[in-house]
Every structure is written in C-alpha cells, then in structure tokens.
PDB file of C-alpha atoms in Angstrom:
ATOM      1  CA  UNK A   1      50.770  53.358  -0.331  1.00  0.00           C
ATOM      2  CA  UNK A   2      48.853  49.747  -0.816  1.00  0.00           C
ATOM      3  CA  UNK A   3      47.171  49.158  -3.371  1.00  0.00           C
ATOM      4  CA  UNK A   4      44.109  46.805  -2.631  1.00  0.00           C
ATOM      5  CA  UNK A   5      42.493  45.066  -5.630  1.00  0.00           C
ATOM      6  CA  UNK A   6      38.762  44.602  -5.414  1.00  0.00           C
ATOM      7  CA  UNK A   7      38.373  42.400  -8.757  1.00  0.00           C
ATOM      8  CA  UNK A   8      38.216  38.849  -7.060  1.00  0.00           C
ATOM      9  CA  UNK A   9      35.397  40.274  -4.514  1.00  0.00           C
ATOM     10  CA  UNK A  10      33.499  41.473  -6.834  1.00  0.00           C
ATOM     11  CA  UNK A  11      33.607  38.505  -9.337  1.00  0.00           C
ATOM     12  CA  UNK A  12      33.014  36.574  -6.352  1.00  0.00           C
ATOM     13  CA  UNK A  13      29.854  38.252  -5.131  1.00  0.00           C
ATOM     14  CA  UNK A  14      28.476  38.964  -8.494  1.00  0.00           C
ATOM     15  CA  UNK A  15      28.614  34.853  -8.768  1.00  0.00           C
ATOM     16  CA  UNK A  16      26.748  34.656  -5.281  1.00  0.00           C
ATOM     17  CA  UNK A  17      24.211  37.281  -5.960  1.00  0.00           C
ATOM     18  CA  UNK A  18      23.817  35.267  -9.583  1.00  0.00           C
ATOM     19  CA  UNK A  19      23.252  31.929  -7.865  1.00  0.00           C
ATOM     20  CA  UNK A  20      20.661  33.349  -5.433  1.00  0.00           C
ATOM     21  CA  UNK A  21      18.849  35.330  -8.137  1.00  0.00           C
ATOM     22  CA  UNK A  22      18.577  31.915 -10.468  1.00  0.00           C
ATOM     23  CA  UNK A  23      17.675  29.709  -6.880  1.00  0.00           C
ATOM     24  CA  UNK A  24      14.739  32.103  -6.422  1.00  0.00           C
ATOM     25  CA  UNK A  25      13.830  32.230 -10.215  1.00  0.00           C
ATOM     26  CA  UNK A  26      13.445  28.118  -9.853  1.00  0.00           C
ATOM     27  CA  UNK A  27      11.124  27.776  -6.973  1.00  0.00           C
ATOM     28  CA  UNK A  28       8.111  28.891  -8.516  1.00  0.00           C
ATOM     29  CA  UNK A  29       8.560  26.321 -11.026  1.00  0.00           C
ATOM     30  CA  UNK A  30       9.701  23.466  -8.915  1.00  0.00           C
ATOM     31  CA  UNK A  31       6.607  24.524  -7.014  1.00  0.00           C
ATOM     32  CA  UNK A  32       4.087  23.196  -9.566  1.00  0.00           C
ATOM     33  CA  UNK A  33       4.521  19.985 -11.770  1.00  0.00           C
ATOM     34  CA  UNK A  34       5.522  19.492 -15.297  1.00  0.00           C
ATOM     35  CA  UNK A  35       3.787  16.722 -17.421  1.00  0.00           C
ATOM     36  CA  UNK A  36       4.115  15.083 -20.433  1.00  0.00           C
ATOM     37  CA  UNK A  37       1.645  13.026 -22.311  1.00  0.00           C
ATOM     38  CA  UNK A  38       1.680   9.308 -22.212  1.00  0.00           C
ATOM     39  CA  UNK A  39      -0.387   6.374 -23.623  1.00  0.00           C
ATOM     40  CA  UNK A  40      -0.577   4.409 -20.493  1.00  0.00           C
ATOM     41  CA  UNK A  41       0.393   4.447 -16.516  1.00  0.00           C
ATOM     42  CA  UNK A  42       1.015   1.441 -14.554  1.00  0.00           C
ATOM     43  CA  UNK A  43      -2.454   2.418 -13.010  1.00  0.00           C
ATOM     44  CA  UNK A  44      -4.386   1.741 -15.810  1.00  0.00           C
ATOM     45  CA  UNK A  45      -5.708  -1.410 -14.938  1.00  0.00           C
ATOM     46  CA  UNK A  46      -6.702  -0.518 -11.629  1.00  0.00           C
ATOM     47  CA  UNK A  47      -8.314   2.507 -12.372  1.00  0.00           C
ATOM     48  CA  UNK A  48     -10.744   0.430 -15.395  1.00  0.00           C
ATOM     49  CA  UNK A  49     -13.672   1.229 -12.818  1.00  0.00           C
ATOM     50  CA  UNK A  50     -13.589   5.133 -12.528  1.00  0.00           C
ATOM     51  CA  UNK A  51     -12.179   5.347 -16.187  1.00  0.00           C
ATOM     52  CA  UNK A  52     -15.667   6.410 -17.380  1.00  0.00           C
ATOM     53  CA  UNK A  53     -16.174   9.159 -14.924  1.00  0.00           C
ATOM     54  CA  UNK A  54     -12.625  10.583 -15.469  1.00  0.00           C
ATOM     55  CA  UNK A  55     -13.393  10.791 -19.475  1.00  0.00           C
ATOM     56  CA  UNK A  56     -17.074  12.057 -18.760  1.00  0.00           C
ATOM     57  CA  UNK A  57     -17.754  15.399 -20.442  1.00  0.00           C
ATOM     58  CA  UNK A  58     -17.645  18.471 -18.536  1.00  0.00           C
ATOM     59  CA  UNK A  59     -20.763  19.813 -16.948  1.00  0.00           C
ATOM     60  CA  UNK A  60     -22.489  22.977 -17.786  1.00  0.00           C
ATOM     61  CA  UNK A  61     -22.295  24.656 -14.512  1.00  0.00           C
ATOM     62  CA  UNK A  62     -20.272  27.202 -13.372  1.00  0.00           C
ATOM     63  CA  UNK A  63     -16.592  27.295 -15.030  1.00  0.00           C
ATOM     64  CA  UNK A  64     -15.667  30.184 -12.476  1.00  0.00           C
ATOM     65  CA  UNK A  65     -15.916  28.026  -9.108  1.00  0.00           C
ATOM     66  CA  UNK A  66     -15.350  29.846  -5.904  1.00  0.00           C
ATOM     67  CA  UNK A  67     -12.816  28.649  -3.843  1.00  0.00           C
ATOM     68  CA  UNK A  68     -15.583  28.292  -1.095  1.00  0.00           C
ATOM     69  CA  UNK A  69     -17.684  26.272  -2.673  1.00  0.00           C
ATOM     70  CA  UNK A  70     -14.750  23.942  -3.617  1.00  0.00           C
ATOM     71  CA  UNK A  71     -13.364  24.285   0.426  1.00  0.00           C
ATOM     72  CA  UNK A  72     -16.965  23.066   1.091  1.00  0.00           C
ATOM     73  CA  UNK A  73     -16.853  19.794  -1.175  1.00  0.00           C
ATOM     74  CA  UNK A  74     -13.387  19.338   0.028  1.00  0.00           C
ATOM     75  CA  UNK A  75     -14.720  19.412   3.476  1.00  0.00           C
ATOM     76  CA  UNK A  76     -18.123  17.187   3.233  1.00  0.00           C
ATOM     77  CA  UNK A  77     -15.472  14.642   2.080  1.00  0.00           C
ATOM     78  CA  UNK A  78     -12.674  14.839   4.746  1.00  0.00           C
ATOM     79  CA  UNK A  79     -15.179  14.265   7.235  1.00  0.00           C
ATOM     80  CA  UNK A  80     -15.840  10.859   5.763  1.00  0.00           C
ATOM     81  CA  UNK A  81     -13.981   8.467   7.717  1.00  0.00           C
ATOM     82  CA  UNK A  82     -10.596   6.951   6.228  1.00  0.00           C
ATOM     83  CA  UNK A  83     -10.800   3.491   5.234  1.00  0.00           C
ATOM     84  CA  UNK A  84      -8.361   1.000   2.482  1.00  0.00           C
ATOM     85  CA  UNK A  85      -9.823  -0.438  -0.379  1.00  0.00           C
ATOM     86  CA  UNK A  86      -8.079  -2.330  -2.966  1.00  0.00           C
ATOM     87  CA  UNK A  87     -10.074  -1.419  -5.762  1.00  0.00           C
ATOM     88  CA  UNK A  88     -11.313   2.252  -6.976  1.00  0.00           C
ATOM     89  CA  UNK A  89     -14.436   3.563  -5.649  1.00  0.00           C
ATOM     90  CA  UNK A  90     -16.987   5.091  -7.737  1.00  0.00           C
ATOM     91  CA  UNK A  91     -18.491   8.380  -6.129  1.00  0.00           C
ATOM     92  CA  UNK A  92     -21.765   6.709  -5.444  1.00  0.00           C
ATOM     93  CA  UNK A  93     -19.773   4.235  -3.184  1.00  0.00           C
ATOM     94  CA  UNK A  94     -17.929   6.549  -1.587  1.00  0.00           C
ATOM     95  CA  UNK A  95     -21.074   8.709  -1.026  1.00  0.00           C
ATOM     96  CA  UNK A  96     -23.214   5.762   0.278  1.00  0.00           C
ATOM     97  CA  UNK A  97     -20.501   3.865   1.865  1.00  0.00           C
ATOM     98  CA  UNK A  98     -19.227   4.199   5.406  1.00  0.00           C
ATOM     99  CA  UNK A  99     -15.766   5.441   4.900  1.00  0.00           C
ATOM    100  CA  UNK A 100     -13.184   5.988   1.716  1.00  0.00           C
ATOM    101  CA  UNK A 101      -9.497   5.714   1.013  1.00  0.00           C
ATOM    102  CA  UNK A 102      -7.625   8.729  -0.619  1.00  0.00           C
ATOM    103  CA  UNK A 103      -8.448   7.515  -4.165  1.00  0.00           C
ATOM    104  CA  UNK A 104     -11.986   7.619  -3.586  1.00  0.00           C
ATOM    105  CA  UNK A 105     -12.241  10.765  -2.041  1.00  0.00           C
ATOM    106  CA  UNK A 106      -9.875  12.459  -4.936  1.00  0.00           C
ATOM    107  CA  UNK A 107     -12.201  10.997  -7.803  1.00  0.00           C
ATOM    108  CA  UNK A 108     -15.402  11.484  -5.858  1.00  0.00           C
ATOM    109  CA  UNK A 109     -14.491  15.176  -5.721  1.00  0.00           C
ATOM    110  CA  UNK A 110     -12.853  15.207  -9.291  1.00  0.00           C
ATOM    111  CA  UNK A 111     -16.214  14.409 -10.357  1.00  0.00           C
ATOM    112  CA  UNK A 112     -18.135  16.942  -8.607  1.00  0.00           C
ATOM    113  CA  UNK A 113     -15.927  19.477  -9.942  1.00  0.00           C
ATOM    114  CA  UNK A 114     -16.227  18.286 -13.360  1.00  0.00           C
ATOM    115  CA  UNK A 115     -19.991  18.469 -13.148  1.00  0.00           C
ATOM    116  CA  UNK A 116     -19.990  22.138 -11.927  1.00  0.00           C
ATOM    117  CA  UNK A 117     -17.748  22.772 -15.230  1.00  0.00           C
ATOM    118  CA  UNK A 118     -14.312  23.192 -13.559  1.00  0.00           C
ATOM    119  CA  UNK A 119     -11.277  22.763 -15.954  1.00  0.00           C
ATOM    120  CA  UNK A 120      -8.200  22.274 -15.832  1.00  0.00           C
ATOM    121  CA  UNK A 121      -8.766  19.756 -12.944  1.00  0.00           C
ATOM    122  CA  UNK A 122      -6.259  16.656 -12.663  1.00  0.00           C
ATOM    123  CA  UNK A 123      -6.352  13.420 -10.655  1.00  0.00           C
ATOM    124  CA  UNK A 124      -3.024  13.016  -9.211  1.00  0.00           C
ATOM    125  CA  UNK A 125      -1.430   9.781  -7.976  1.00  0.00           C
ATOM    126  CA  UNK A 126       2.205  10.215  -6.447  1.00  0.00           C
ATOM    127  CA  UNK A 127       3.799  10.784  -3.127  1.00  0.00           C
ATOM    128  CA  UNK A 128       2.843  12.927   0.188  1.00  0.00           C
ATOM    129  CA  UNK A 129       6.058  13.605   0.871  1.00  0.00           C
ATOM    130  CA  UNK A 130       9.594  12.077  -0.256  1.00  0.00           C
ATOM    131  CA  UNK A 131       9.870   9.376   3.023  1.00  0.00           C
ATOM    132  CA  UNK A 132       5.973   7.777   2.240  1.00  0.00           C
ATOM    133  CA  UNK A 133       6.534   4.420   1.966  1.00  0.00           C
ATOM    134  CA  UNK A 134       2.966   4.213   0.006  1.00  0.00           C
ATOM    135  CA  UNK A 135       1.484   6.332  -3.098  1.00  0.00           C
ATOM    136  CA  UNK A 136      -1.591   8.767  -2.313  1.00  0.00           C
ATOM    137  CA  UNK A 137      -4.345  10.547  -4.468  1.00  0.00           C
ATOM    138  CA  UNK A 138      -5.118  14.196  -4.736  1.00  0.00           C
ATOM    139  CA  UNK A 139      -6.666  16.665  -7.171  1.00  0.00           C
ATOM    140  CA  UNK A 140      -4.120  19.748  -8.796  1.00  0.00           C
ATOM    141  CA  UNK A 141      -7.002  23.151 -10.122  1.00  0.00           C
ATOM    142  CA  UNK A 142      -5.267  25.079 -12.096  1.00  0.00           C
ATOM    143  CA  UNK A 143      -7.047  28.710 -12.376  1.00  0.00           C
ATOM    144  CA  UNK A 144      -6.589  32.173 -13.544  1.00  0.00           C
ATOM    145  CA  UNK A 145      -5.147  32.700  -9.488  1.00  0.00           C
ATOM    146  CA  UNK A 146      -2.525  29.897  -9.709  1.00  0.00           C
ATOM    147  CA  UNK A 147      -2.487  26.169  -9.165  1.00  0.00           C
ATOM    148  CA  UNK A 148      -4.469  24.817  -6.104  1.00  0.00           C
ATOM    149  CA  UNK A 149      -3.983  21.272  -4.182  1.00  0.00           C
ATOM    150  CA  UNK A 150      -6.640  19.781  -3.113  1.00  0.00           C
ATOM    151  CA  UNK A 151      -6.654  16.744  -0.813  1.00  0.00           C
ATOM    152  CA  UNK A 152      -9.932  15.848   0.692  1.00  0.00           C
ATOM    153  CA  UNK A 153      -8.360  12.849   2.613  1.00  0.00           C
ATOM    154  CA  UNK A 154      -5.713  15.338   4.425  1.00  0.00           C
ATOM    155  CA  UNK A 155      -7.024  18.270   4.355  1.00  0.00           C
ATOM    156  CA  UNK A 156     -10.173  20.304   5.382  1.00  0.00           C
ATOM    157  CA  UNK A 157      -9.431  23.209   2.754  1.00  0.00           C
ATOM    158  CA  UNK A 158      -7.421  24.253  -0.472  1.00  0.00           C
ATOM    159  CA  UNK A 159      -4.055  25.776  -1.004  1.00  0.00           C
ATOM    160  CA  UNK A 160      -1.760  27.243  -3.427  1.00  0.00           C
ATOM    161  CA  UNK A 161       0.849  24.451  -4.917  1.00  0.00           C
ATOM    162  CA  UNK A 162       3.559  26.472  -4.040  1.00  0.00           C
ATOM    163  CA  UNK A 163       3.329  26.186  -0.240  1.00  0.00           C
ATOM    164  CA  UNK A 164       3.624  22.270  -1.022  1.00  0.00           C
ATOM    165  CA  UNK A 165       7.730  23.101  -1.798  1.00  0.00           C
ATOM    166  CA  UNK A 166       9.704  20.302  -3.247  1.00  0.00           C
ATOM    167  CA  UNK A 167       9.337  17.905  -0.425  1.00  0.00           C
ATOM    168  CA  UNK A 168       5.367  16.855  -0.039  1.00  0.00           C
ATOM    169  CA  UNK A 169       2.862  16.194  -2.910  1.00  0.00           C
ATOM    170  CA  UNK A 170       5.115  14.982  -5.125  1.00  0.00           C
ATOM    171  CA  UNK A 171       3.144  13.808  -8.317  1.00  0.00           C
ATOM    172  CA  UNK A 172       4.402  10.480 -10.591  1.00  0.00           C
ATOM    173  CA  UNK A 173       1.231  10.643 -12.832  1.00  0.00           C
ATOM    174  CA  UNK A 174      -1.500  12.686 -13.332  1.00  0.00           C
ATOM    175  CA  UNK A 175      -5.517  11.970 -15.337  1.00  0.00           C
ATOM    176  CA  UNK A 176      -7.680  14.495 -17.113  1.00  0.00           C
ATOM    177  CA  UNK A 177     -10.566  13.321 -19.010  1.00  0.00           C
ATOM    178  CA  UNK A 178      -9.050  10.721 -21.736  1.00  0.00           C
ATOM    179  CA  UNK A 179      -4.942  12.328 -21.085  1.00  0.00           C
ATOM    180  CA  UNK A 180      -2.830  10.569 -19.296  1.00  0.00           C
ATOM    181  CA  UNK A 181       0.539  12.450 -18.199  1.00  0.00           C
ATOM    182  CA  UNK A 182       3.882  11.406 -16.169  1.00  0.00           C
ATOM    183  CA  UNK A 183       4.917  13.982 -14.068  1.00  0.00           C
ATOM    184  CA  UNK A 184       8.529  15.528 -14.941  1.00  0.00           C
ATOM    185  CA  UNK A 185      10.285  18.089 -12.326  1.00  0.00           C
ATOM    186  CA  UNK A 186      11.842  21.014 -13.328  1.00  0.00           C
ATOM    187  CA  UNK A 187      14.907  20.654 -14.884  1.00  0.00           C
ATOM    188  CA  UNK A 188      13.437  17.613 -17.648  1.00  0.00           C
ATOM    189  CA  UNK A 189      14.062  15.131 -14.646  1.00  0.00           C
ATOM    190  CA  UNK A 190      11.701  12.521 -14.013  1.00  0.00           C
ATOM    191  CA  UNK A 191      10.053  12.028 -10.617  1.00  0.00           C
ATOM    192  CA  UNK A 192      11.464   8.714  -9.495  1.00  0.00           C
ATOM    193  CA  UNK A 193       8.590   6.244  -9.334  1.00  0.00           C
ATOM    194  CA  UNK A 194      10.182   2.861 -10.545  1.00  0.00           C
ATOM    195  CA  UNK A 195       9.542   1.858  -6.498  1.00  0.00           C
ATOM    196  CA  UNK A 196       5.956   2.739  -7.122  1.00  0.00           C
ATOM    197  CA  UNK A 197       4.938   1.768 -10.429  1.00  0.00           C
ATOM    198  CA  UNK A 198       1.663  -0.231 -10.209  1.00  0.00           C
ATOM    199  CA  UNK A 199       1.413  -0.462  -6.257  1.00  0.00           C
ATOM    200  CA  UNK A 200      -2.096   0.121  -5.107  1.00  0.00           C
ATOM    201  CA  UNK A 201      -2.789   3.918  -4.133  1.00  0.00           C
ATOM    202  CA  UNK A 202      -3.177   4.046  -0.521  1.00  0.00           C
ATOM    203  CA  UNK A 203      -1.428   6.862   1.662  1.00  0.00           C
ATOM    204  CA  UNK A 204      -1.466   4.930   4.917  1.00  0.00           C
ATOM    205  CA  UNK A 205      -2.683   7.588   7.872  1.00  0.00           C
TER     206      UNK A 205
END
C-alpha cells in the first residue's frame, strides 16, 4: 500500500485561492483614487484664473442630479471643438469661444455642476492612461451609486471609475472648492508625477 500525502497540495492551493481572494479584494480600491490634503500643487499658479469659480459656494439646486442631466452637460460640451490654450479658461470663454482644451471643458462643467448643488465633485488633473506623454483634465462625482468619471473632452457620457482599471485616468492631483489633494494609490504609494509637475494640462488628441 502507498501512502500519498496531500499536505503540500493543500497548503499550496489554500495559498493560491488566498492570493486570488486578496487580488479581487484590491481592485475595487485601486479602482477609485485615494487623496490626501495638501497646501499647494504645482498647478497653482496656472490655475489663479478659475481659482474663484472652483472655491465658489455651492448652488441651491438640486443635490440629487440625474445622471441624464449630467450625460447632457457632458455632451453640450464634447461637441465643442478641441482646441490648446495655455492659460485656463473661464466657463464664459469656453461657452462663447469657438473651441476648448480639456481644462476648460472639465471646469466649465465643474461649475455647472456646482451651481445645480452637486457635491462631492472634484477637478482632476493627471494622466489618460500610463504611456500619455501630456497631463489631461477631468471631473471624479462621487454619489450614493459609486464614483463616476466624467470627461467632457473624451467622452460623450459618464461612467463608473471602476471600468477606468489601473491603467487610464490616472489622477496626480485633484480641486474641490478651497482643498487641494495629491492623489495616493492604493497601497500609500504615490502616483508618480515628478515628470509632470507644473507642465501645462493639455491631453494632446
């Protein structure tokens, strides 16, 4: 009779099955951003124009904003044509000018939002995806239903963080009224921006 042990097996797919079960655990987080206050971004200076509507007060309208509505904003917006500016357009300019870069077309619609009485929305400056050579804007909504993206330069519509994975819309800082955060990933580390720091924000399309 042979005797077969079973110990190292087990052992060995109890690790596995552990691994997997702590992978999956992860993703949710590494879907949405961490951030940690700060006193000042290497955008400050650039961003002196909009500061004022980025610290204006919340509106009184609706706080419960359908998703529709905001698709609809996010829309009107995209179908502005792209175009580079060095400096930071006001909404005004980007609604009576002929065509906006992504940071206009993030603050113009932070700024709606704000005025219908949306919280918890954030002005994001980081990275499309890990290979862009250049820095884009975008809006994070965080609501009772999750955290939505929204990217009026890119996109026609809005979509759960979590379908953005680890490898596109990669945030280095983030503004919300008068707070200014730098984005941390899961895990405490920071998301590497030293490349970055104080380039103008323009996602080159």
């Amino acid at each position: 009779m042979i005797t077969i042990s079973i110990h190292p097996y087990t052992l060995r797919k109890a690790g596995v099955v552990g691994l997997i079960l702590f992978c999956l655990s992860c993703l949710s987080s590494f879907a949405q951003s961490n951030y940690i206050t700060v006193k000042s971004t290497p955008y400050d200076r650039q961003m002196t124009r909009i500061r004022p509507i980025l610290t204006s007060a919340n509106g009184h309208g609706d706080q419960n904003l359908s998703i529709g509505l905001v698709n609809n904003w996010i829309g009107n917006l995209r179908a502005i044509p792209y175009g580079f500016s060095m400096e930071w357009k006001t909404p005004d300019e980007v609604r009576l000018g002929a065509y906006a870069d992504c940071k206009g077309k993030a603050v113009a619609l932070y700024n709606v939002m704000r005025a219908q009485g949306a919280e918890n929305v954030r002005l994001v400056i980081g990275k499309r995806s890990w290979t862009s050579r250049k820095t884009h804007a975008w809006l994070e909504w965080t609501t009772a239903n999750g955290t939505y993206i929204l990217d009026p330069t890119i996109n026609w519509s809005a979509f759960r963080a979590e379908r953005a994975g680890r490898s596109s819309y990669i945030p280095l800082y983030a503004y919300a009224g008068s707070q200014k955060f730098r984005a941390a990933q899961s895990g405490g580390l920071f998301a590497s921006n030293a490349p970055y720091a104080g380039q103008h924000v323009a996602s080159r399309l």
